[in-house]
Amino acid sequence: MKLFDYYFHNLFEIVKERNGYMYEVKYLTMDKHSQFIIFAFNCGSSNEQEDNNGVFHLLEHLILSDYNINKELHNVYLDAITTKEWTYFLFITKSENEIIKKINYIIDTLFSLKITNESLDNEKKIICDEIKNRGYFSNFKQLFNRLMFNGTSYALPTTGKSETVINLNIKRVQNIYNKYYDFNQNFRVYCSSEDICTELSNKLSKIEKRIEFNNKLGVIKHSIRPISKSINKKGNEFNLSVATIYTHMSDYDAQLLDLLGNCLFGAKGLFVSKLKKDCGIYNIQYIYDVYKDFSLFGFGISTNRSNYDRIILCLKELINEIHDNSNMLNSIYNDVLFTKSLEVQYYKNNIFDLIRLVNEMKIDLDITKLPNIEVQINELYNYIFFKSNWFGLSIGDNINVEDFLDKIDIKNKV
């Protein structure tokens, strides 16, 4: 299944059905060659003044407005969203070659914005309308944000009343733009292919400035080739697909991700391995049931005491791992955008409760008050799996499913 066509098309269709508010779906129904670049700028609410988030929301609008005027970019679709911590700009086009040709324009769009009093006043009016109609408009944005960007709050609530936006003067907006939309600032970039990543990196390097690559520059492999296999036992049929992501991450984050995999998946279904020595690129593979939107790892978390104890032990181990650095999870949950299905994404309304609790060292592992071991296991599984998205996803790859099933010993689990 096509990652972007599936993800965005279904997302916006659902939004249209539920809220009646529309972005044009036609822009998002792209073929299997669709490619993307995502820039993420930190606009954290902890950054200096309280109204910073409102300024970043204004800047998001100004960049989008300026972009729409730029005729050079009409073949590249752009959307954006500002949350409490980040502003994301998504550039999507139909082919790798097309987006590579537009890289210079994309960079100019973000880093060469000309702010005028007229453009500022126009966008202020639009944002004030959004605030006025918050109950209607923000529901759409909240859904978009919850499904796409880690579930953090959308920007509107932090802009306060309309007066907060109206009172932002051009000097303050310009100063914030100059400070944060600068090559000397750390920002994150996501690409849909290694070639795009390389080309963009070369362009940015020629400017002789630094960026933050994912932990470095994240590369999500975009070749979508589903592999399926049916296993039938006692009338139960499971359609299995292998999922793969390639990403840059630190060795420490990879170890943590591996630990989380052990915590979540009793069948040893998550594998984190380095592609080449000292290259910093990790290959993450796992397997899931395409019909149930459940990972087959669920069969590893069966209703027996040994697995229950193992999960608890892993959770305690996780807490010990992050005890000295409560921010170490950021590079995982802030840098990852995709999960395997819209349905699983829908459960992300409280997705980061677990991470927040663990970061604050307040996670409660005592679930013995629940009526029985089955309920305890289900509760723990739902708590961890459905409220967790530490890794990205790209379906398929030329992996021998038989070998993969043998490797993780899944046959004994089903």
Short mmCIF file of C-alpha atoms in Angstrom, two decimals:
data_model
loop_
_atom_site.label_atom_id
_atom_site.label_comp_id
_atom_site.label_asym_id
_atom_site.label_seq_id
_atom_site.Cartn_x
_atom_site.Cartn_y
_atom_site.Cartn_z
CA MET A 1 0.00 0.00 0.00
CA LYS A 2 1.24 3.45 -0.84
CA LEU A 3 2.41 5.20 2.31
CA PHE A 4 1.53 8.80 1.51
CA ASP A 5 -1.50 8.12 -0.64
CA TYR A 6 -2.90 5.79 2.02
CA TYR A 7 -1.99 7.91 4.97
CA PHE A 8 -2.98 11.36 3.78
CA HIS A 9 -5.87 10.34 1.56
CA ASN A 10 -7.57 8.38 4.31
CA LEU A 11 -6.79 10.98 6.91
CA PHE A 12 -8.36 13.81 4.96
CA GLU A 13 -11.31 11.71 3.86
CA ILE A 14 -12.09 11.00 7.50
CA VAL A 15 -11.72 14.65 8.40
CA LYS A 16 -14.09 15.57 5.61
CA GLU A 17 -16.71 13.09 6.77
CA ARG A 18 -16.51 14.06 10.42
CA ASN A 19 -16.04 17.80 10.42
CA GLY A 20 -17.05 18.96 6.98
CA TYR A 21 -13.92 21.11 6.85
CA MET A 22 -11.82 20.45 3.81
CA TYR A 23 -8.36 20.59 2.51
CA GLU A 24 -8.42 19.48 -1.12
CA VAL A 25 -8.01 15.71 -1.08
CA LYS A 26 -7.05 15.75 -4.76
CA TYR A 27 -3.64 17.20 -3.89
CA LEU A 28 -2.92 14.22 -1.69
CA THR A 29 -3.87 11.27 -3.88
CA MET A 30 -0.44 10.60 -5.30
CA ASP A 31 0.90 7.52 -6.97
CA LYS A 32 3.44 5.08 -5.60
CA HIS A 33 6.33 7.34 -6.61
CA SER A 34 5.22 10.17 -4.32
CA GLN A 35 8.12 11.75 -2.46
CA PHE A 36 8.42 14.20 0.39
CA ILE A 37 10.65 16.48 2.43
CA ILE A 38 9.59 17.54 5.92
CA PHE A 39 11.27 20.39 7.80
CA ALA A 40 10.62 20.67 11.54
CA PHE A 41 11.51 23.85 13.43
CA ASN A 42 11.55 23.95 17.21
CA CYS A 43 9.22 26.62 18.55
CA GLY A 44 9.00 25.16 22.03
CA SER A 45 6.79 26.91 24.52
CA SER A 46 9.86 27.12 26.74
CA ASN A 47 11.56 29.34 24.20
CA GLU A 48 11.76 32.76 25.78
CA GLN A 49 8.48 34.67 25.85
CA GLU A 50 5.06 33.23 26.42
CA ASP A 51 3.67 34.31 23.05
CA ASN A 52 6.43 32.65 21.01
CA ASN A 53 4.05 29.95 19.87
CA GLY A 54 1.67 32.56 18.51
CA VAL A 55 4.55 34.10 16.58
CA PHE A 56 5.48 30.73 15.11
CA HIS A 57 1.87 30.19 14.11
CA LEU A 58 1.98 33.53 12.31
CA LEU A 59 5.24 32.59 10.62
CA GLU A 60 3.73 29.32 9.46
CA HIS A 61 0.91 31.29 7.81
CA LEU A 62 3.28 33.82 6.28
CA ILE A 63 5.46 31.11 4.75
CA LEU A 64 2.44 29.25 3.38
CA SER A 65 1.03 32.46 1.92
CA ASP A 66 4.34 33.44 0.35
CA TYR A 67 4.72 29.93 -1.02
CA ASN A 68 1.33 30.04 -2.73
CA ILE A 69 2.42 33.16 -4.60
CA ASN A 70 5.62 31.51 -5.80
CA LYS A 71 4.79 30.08 -9.22
CA GLU A 72 8.00 28.07 -9.32
CA LEU A 73 6.59 25.71 -6.70
CA HIS A 74 3.15 24.95 -8.09
CA ASN A 75 4.00 21.27 -8.68
CA VAL A 76 4.98 20.72 -5.06
CA TYR A 77 2.18 20.49 -2.51
CA LEU A 78 2.88 22.17 0.83
CA ASP A 79 1.06 21.94 4.12
CA ALA A 80 2.11 22.96 7.61
CA ILE A 81 1.09 22.81 11.23
CA THR A 82 2.34 24.44 14.42
CA THR A 83 2.11 22.59 17.71
CA LYS A 84 3.28 23.73 21.12
CA GLU A 85 6.80 22.51 20.40
CA TRP A 86 7.29 22.28 16.64
CA THR A 87 6.31 23.77 13.31
CA TYR A 88 6.27 21.19 10.51
CA PHE A 89 6.38 21.97 6.78
CA LEU A 90 5.53 19.07 4.46
CA PHE A 91 6.59 19.34 0.82
CA ILE A 92 5.11 16.52 -1.26
CA THR A 93 5.43 15.85 -4.97
CA LYS A 94 4.81 13.00 -7.38
CA SER A 95 8.36 12.03 -8.19
CA GLU A 96 11.81 12.00 -6.68
CA ASN A 97 13.28 13.90 -9.60
CA GLU A 98 10.64 16.60 -9.36
CA ILE A 99 11.24 17.31 -5.69
CA ILE A 100 15.03 17.24 -6.14
CA LYS A 101 14.70 19.89 -8.86
CA LYS A 102 12.72 22.05 -6.44
CA ILE A 103 15.08 21.78 -3.46
CA ASN A 104 16.54 25.26 -3.96
CA TYR A 105 13.05 26.77 -4.07
CA ILE A 106 12.01 24.81 -0.99
CA ILE A 107 15.03 26.12 0.92
CA ASP A 108 14.29 29.66 -0.24
CA THR A 109 10.66 29.32 0.80
CA LEU A 110 11.65 28.58 4.38
CA PHE A 111 14.75 30.70 4.81
CA SER A 112 14.16 33.77 2.62
CA LEU A 113 10.77 35.01 3.79
CA LYS A 114 10.06 38.70 3.26
CA ILE A 115 7.63 39.95 5.90
CA THR A 116 5.61 43.10 5.19
CA ASN A 117 3.01 44.93 7.25
CA GLU A 118 0.41 44.02 4.64
CA SER A 119 1.18 40.30 4.69
CA LEU A 120 1.32 40.31 8.48
CA ASP A 121 -2.08 42.01 8.79
CA ASN A 122 -3.64 39.58 6.31
CA GLU A 123 -2.45 36.52 8.23
CA LYS A 124 -3.43 38.02 11.58
CA LYS A 125 -7.01 38.27 10.32
CA ILE A 126 -6.97 34.64 9.24
CA ILE A 127 -5.61 33.45 12.57
CA CYS A 128 -8.15 35.56 14.45
CA ASP A 129 -10.89 33.87 12.42
CA GLU A 130 -9.42 30.50 13.39
CA ILE A 131 -9.47 31.49 17.05
CA LYS A 132 -13.04 32.78 16.74
CA ASN A 133 -14.14 29.47 15.20
CA ARG A 134 -11.85 27.37 17.37
CA GLY A 135 -14.49 24.79 18.29
CA TYR A 136 -14.95 24.01 14.60
CA PHE A 137 -11.56 24.54 13.07
CA SER A 138 -9.29 23.30 15.81
CA ASN A 139 -11.07 19.93 15.91
CA PHE A 140 -9.76 19.34 12.43
CA LYS A 141 -6.29 20.49 13.33
CA GLN A 142 -6.31 18.53 16.55
CA LEU A 143 -7.16 15.37 14.65
CA PHE A 144 -4.54 16.10 12.02
CA ASN A 145 -1.99 16.76 14.72
CA ARG A 146 -2.94 13.76 16.84
CA LEU A 147 -2.62 11.42 13.88
CA MET A 148 0.47 12.99 12.40
CA PHE A 149 2.54 14.78 14.99
CA ASN A 150 2.86 13.00 18.32
CA GLY A 151 -0.42 14.21 19.77
CA THR A 152 0.90 17.46 21.24
CA SER A 153 -1.52 20.37 21.46
CA TYR A 154 -2.20 22.46 18.38
CA ALA A 155 -0.94 26.03 18.44
CA LEU A 156 -4.25 27.85 18.72
CA PRO A 157 -4.85 27.40 22.44
CA THR A 158 -1.52 29.02 23.27
CA THR A 159 -2.23 32.12 21.20
CA GLY A 160 -4.88 33.17 23.72
CA LYS A 161 -7.40 35.75 22.63
CA SER A 162 -7.44 37.48 19.27
CA GLU A 163 -5.79 40.48 20.91
CA THR A 164 -2.69 38.37 21.54
CA VAL A 165 -2.24 37.95 17.80
CA ILE A 166 -3.29 41.47 16.86
CA ASN A 167 -0.73 42.97 19.24
CA LEU A 168 2.21 41.08 17.71
CA ASN A 169 4.24 43.71 15.87
CA ILE A 170 6.31 43.17 12.76
CA LYS A 171 9.60 43.74 14.55
CA ARG A 172 8.95 40.93 17.02
CA VAL A 173 7.79 38.55 14.30
CA GLN A 174 10.81 39.41 12.14
CA ASN A 175 13.21 38.93 15.06
CA ILE A 176 11.79 35.51 15.88
CA TYR A 177 11.98 34.51 12.23
CA ASN A 178 15.59 35.69 11.93
CA LYS A 179 16.54 33.80 15.06
CA TYR A 180 14.87 30.43 14.53
CA TYR A 181 14.63 30.12 10.74
CA ASP A 182 18.38 30.28 10.43
CA PHE A 183 20.91 27.71 9.27
CA ASN A 184 22.81 28.16 12.50
CA GLN A 185 19.81 26.84 14.42
CA ASN A 186 19.15 23.14 14.85
CA PHE A 187 16.18 21.94 12.87
CA ARG A 188 15.11 18.52 11.69
CA VAL A 189 14.65 17.25 8.17
CA TYR A 190 12.90 14.08 7.00
CA CYS A 191 13.18 12.69 3.47
CA SER A 192 11.39 9.90 1.65
CA SER A 193 14.46 8.58 -0.13
CA GLU A 194 18.20 8.44 0.30
CA ASP A 195 18.77 10.33 -2.97
CA ILE A 196 16.63 13.23 -1.76
CA CYS A 197 18.44 13.12 1.56
CA THR A 198 21.83 13.25 -0.15
CA GLU A 199 20.85 16.06 -2.52
CA LEU A 200 19.32 18.16 0.22
CA SER A 201 22.28 17.55 2.51
CA ASN A 202 24.66 18.64 -0.25
CA LYS A 203 22.67 21.81 -0.88
CA LEU A 204 22.64 22.70 2.79
CA SER A 205 26.31 21.83 3.21
CA LYS A 206 27.22 24.19 0.40
CA ILE A 207 25.70 26.96 2.45
CA GLU A 208 28.28 25.89 5.05
CA LYS A 209 25.82 25.85 7.88
CA ARG A 210 24.83 23.10 10.21
CA ILE A 211 21.58 21.21 10.67
CA GLU A 212 20.39 18.48 12.95
CA PHE A 213 19.92 15.28 11.02
CA ASN A 214 17.07 13.32 12.79
CA ASN A 215 19.58 12.85 15.34
CA LYS A 216 21.12 13.54 11.98
CA LEU A 217 19.11 13.49 8.72
CA GLY A 218 16.36 10.87 8.88
CA VAL A 219 15.76 8.68 5.86
CA ILE A 220 12.57 6.67 5.73
CA LYS A 221 12.77 4.06 3.00
CA HIS A 222 9.81 4.63 0.72
CA SER A 223 9.80 1.50 -1.45
CA ILE A 224 6.45 -0.10 -0.65
CA ARG A 225 6.37 -3.79 -1.55
CA PRO A 226 4.02 -5.72 0.74
CA ILE A 227 4.89 -9.32 1.50
CA SER A 228 2.17 -11.55 2.89
CA LYS A 229 1.90 -15.08 4.16
CA SER A 230 -1.05 -16.91 5.65
CA ILE A 231 -0.72 -19.19 8.64
CA ASN A 232 -3.73 -21.36 9.45
CA LYS A 233 -4.19 -23.05 12.78
CA LYS A 234 -7.49 -24.01 14.39
CA GLY A 235 -9.35 -22.04 11.76
CA ASN A 236 -7.46 -18.82 12.41
CA GLU A 237 -5.85 -17.18 9.40
CA PHE A 238 -3.26 -14.46 9.75
CA ASN A 239 -2.02 -12.33 6.90
CA LEU A 240 1.51 -11.30 7.75
CA SER A 241 3.48 -8.38 6.38
CA VAL A 242 7.03 -7.38 7.05
CA ALA A 243 7.61 -3.75 7.92
CA THR A 244 10.96 -2.01 7.55
CA ILE A 245 12.34 1.41 8.37
CA TYR A 246 15.81 2.74 7.73
CA THR A 247 16.81 5.64 9.94
CA HIS A 248 19.79 7.46 11.36
CA MET A 249 20.03 7.24 15.12
CA SER A 250 22.64 7.10 17.83
CA ASP A 251 23.85 3.77 19.18
CA TYR A 252 22.29 4.63 22.51
CA ASP A 253 18.90 5.35 20.97
CA ALA A 254 19.12 2.12 19.00
CA GLN A 255 19.75 0.19 22.20
CA LEU A 256 16.78 1.90 23.81
CA LEU A 257 14.57 1.11 20.83
CA ASP A 258 15.67 -2.51 21.03
CA LEU A 259 14.79 -2.52 24.72
CA LEU A 260 11.38 -1.05 23.97
CA GLY A 261 10.88 -3.76 21.36
CA ASN A 262 11.63 -6.42 23.93
CA CYS A 263 9.25 -4.69 26.29
CA LEU A 264 6.43 -4.59 23.76
CA PHE A 265 6.85 -7.71 21.69
CA GLY A 266 7.16 -11.10 23.32
CA ALA A 267 7.77 -12.92 20.05
CA LYS A 268 11.06 -11.08 19.53
CA GLY A 269 9.48 -9.48 16.50
CA LEU A 270 11.44 -6.23 16.49
CA PHE A 271 15.00 -6.23 15.23
CA VAL A 272 17.28 -3.22 15.37
CA SER A 273 20.49 -3.71 13.44
CA LYS A 274 23.14 -1.47 11.97
CA LEU A 275 23.45 -1.65 8.19
CA LYS A 276 27.18 -1.03 8.16
CA LYS A 277 29.75 -0.56 10.85
CA ASP A 278 30.07 3.05 12.03
CA CYS A 279 27.54 4.34 9.48
CA GLY A 280 24.85 5.36 11.99
CA ILE A 281 22.08 3.90 9.83
CA TYR A 282 19.86 1.32 11.51
CA ASN A 283 17.49 -1.14 9.95
CA ILE A 284 14.39 -1.88 12.02
CA GLN A 285 12.22 -4.84 11.01
CA TYR A 286 9.09 -6.28 12.49
CA ILE A 287 6.01 -8.23 11.46
CA TYR A 288 2.28 -7.61 11.89
CA ASP A 289 -1.17 -8.79 10.93
CA VAL A 290 -2.52 -6.57 8.15
CA TYR A 291 -6.12 -7.56 8.75
CA LYS A 292 -6.28 -6.93 12.47
CA ASP A 293 -4.13 -3.81 12.72
CA PHE A 294 -2.48 -5.65 15.58
CA SER A 295 1.11 -6.68 15.59
CA LEU A 296 1.58 -10.42 15.82
CA PHE A 297 3.77 -9.56 18.72
CA GLY A 298 0.53 -9.82 20.65
CA PHE A 299 0.91 -13.57 20.58
CA GLY A 300 4.10 -13.20 22.54
CA ILE A 301 2.31 -11.32 25.26
CA SER A 302 0.17 -14.27 26.25
CA THR A 303 -1.69 -14.76 29.48
CA ASN A 304 1.00 -16.43 31.50
CA ARG A 305 2.96 -15.20 34.45
CA SER A 306 6.41 -15.51 32.89
CA ASN A 307 5.59 -13.09 30.07
CA TYR A 308 3.89 -10.74 32.49
CA ASP A 309 6.98 -10.71 34.71
CA ARG A 310 9.22 -10.20 31.68
CA ILE A 311 7.25 -7.14 30.57
CA ILE A 312 7.35 -5.64 34.04
CA LEU A 313 11.08 -6.30 34.21
CA CYS A 314 11.61 -4.59 30.85
CA LEU A 315 9.59 -1.59 31.96
CA LYS A 316 11.63 -1.30 35.12
CA GLU A 317 14.76 -1.64 33.02
CA LEU A 318 13.50 1.14 30.77
CA ILE A 319 12.91 3.41 33.75
CA ASN A 320 16.43 2.73 35.02
CA GLU A 321 17.83 3.47 31.56
CA ILE A 322 16.27 6.91 31.39
CA HIS A 323 16.71 7.79 35.05
CA ASP A 324 19.81 9.88 34.34
CA ASN A 325 18.46 11.54 31.23
CA SER A 326 14.73 12.15 31.09
CA ASN A 327 14.99 13.66 27.59
CA MET A 328 16.60 10.68 25.93
CA LEU A 329 13.31 9.55 24.42
CA ASN A 330 12.92 12.80 22.50
CA SER A 331 14.98 11.68 19.54
CA ILE A 332 12.65 8.73 19.15
CA TYR A 333 9.17 10.08 19.70
CA ASN A 334 9.76 13.57 18.25
CA ASP A 335 11.44 12.29 15.10
CA VAL A 336 8.93 9.66 14.07
CA LEU A 337 5.85 10.44 12.05
CA PHE A 338 4.24 7.29 10.79
CA THR A 339 2.66 4.14 12.10
CA LYS A 340 1.17 1.17 10.34
CA SER A 341 -2.48 2.17 10.03
CA LEU A 342 -4.89 5.01 10.48
CA GLU A 343 -6.83 2.90 12.97
CA VAL A 344 -3.83 2.49 15.24
CA GLN A 345 -3.07 6.19 14.84
CA TYR A 346 -6.59 6.94 16.02
CA TYR A 347 -5.74 5.47 19.41
CA LYS A 348 -3.07 8.11 19.83
CA ASN A 349 -5.35 10.55 21.65
CA ASN A 350 -3.34 9.72 24.78
CA ILE A 351 -0.33 8.29 23.01
CA PHE A 352 2.39 9.95 25.03
CA ASP A 353 0.93 9.53 28.47
CA LEU A 354 3.26 6.61 28.98
CA ILE A 355 6.32 8.52 27.85
CA ARG A 356 5.44 11.48 30.03
CA LEU A 357 4.91 9.23 33.00
CA VAL A 358 8.17 7.41 32.44
CA ASN A 359 10.03 10.66 31.94
CA GLU A 360 8.62 11.95 35.19
CA MET A 361 9.43 8.67 36.97
CA LYS A 362 5.81 8.30 37.98
CA ILE A 363 4.78 5.24 36.00
CA ASP A 364 2.71 2.88 38.11
CA LEU A 365 3.56 -0.76 37.48
CA ASP A 366 1.22 -2.11 40.13
CA ILE A 367 -1.76 -3.37 38.16
CA THR A 368 -2.43 -6.29 40.52
CA LYS A 369 -5.70 -4.69 41.64
CA LEU A 370 -7.26 -5.54 38.29
CA PRO A 371 -9.55 -8.59 38.49
CA ASN A 372 -7.40 -11.24 36.81
CA ILE A 373 -4.20 -11.87 34.90
CA GLU A 374 -5.97 -11.70 31.52
CA VAL A 375 -7.29 -8.21 32.24
CA GLN A 376 -3.89 -7.17 33.60
CA ILE A 377 -2.09 -8.35 30.47
CA ASN A 378 -4.62 -6.74 28.14
CA GLU A 379 -4.50 -3.49 30.05
CA LEU A 380 -0.72 -3.40 30.03
CA TYR A 381 -0.55 -4.37 26.37
CA ASN A 382 -3.05 -1.69 25.34
CA TYR A 383 -1.31 0.85 27.54
CA ILE A 384 2.07 0.22 25.96
CA PHE A 385 1.28 -0.75 22.38
CA PHE A 386 -1.68 1.43 21.44
CA LYS A 387 -0.29 4.47 23.22
CA SER A 388 3.20 4.09 21.81
CA ASN A 389 4.82 5.00 18.54
CA TRP A 390 8.56 4.93 18.95
CA PHE A 391 9.31 3.84 15.43
CA GLY A 392 8.34 4.79 11.91
CA LEU A 393 7.05 2.43 9.27
CA SER A 394 7.43 1.59 5.62
CA ILE A 395 5.69 -1.58 4.50
CA GLY A 396 7.54 -4.27 2.65
CA ASP A 397 11.00 -5.04 1.38
CA ASN A 398 12.45 -8.06 -0.33
CA ILE A 399 12.65 -10.16 2.80
CA ASN A 400 12.13 -13.91 2.71
CA VAL A 401 9.09 -14.32 4.92
CA GLU A 402 9.81 -17.98 5.72
CA ASP A 403 13.28 -17.10 6.94
CA PHE A 404 11.90 -14.17 8.88
CA LEU A 405 9.22 -16.30 10.54
CA ASP A 406 11.81 -18.91 11.44
CA LYS A 407 14.07 -16.23 12.84
CA ILE A 408 11.49 -14.86 15.23
CA ASP A 409 9.96 -18.27 15.94
CA ILE A 410 6.49 -16.89 15.28
CA LYS A 411 5.15 -20.29 14.24
CA ASN A 412 5.32 -21.52 17.81
CA LYS A 413 3.32 -18.50 18.90
CA VAL A 414 0.35 -19.09 16.60
#
